[in-house]
Amino acid sequence: METTENPNVVRFRFYLKELNDDAFLFYFKDGKLNYFTLWWLLC
């Protein structure tokens, strides 16, 4: 669990591979799923 600049929003990061920066990011606001996104580096 990661904190964000907003005190009632937390982020969970699930990596796609062990030695990689690619990950799904799940954002929860007030204990409920707000949105999720896929983060990856192009190069």
CSV table of C-alpha atoms in Angstrom, one decimal:
chain,number,residue,atom,x,y,z
A,1,MET,CA,0.0,0.0,0.0
A,2,GLU,CA,1.3,3.4,-1.0
A,3,THR,CA,0.2,6.8,0.2
A,4,THR,CA,-0.6,9.6,-2.2
A,5,GLU,CA,-0.8,13.4,-1.8
A,6,ASN,CA,-4.5,13.0,-1.1
A,7,PRO,CA,-4.9,11.7,2.5
A,8,ASN,CA,-8.0,9.5,1.7
A,9,VAL,CA,-6.6,7.9,-1.4
A,10,VAL,CA,-4.2,4.9,-1.4
A,11,ARG,CA,-2.5,3.1,-4.2
A,12,PHE,CA,-1.6,-0.6,-4.6
A,13,ARG,CA,1.0,-1.5,-7.2
A,14,PHE,CA,1.1,-5.1,-8.7
A,15,TYR,CA,4.2,-5.7,-10.9
A,16,LEU,CA,3.8,-7.7,-14.1
A,17,LYS,CA,7.4,-9.1,-13.8
A,18,GLU,CA,9.8,-9.4,-11.0
A,19,LEU,CA,12.6,-7.2,-12.4
A,20,ASN,CA,10.5,-4.8,-14.3
A,21,ASP,CA,8.8,-1.4,-13.8
A,22,ASP,CA,5.6,-2.4,-15.6
A,23,ALA,CA,2.7,-2.6,-13.2
A,24,PHE,CA,-1.0,-2.3,-12.6
A,25,LEU,CA,-1.9,0.6,-10.3
A,26,PHE,CA,-5.1,0.4,-8.3
A,27,TYR,CA,-6.4,3.6,-6.6
A,28,PHE,CA,-8.8,3.4,-3.7
A,29,LYS,CA,-10.7,6.4,-2.3
A,30,ASP,CA,-12.3,6.1,1.1
A,31,GLY,CA,-11.8,2.3,1.0
A,32,LYS,CA,-13.5,1.8,-2.4
A,33,LEU,CA,-11.9,1.2,-5.8
A,34,ASN,CA,-11.8,4.5,-7.6
A,35,TYR,CA,-9.9,3.5,-10.8
A,36,PHE,CA,-7.0,1.4,-12.0
A,37,THR,CA,-4.4,1.9,-14.7
A,38,LEU,CA,-1.5,0.1,-16.4
A,39,TRP,CA,1.9,1.7,-16.1
A,40,TRP,CA,4.8,0.8,-18.4
A,41,LEU,CA,8.0,2.2,-19.7
A,42,LEU,CA,8.4,2.3,-23.5
A,43,CYS,CA,12.2,1.9,-23.6
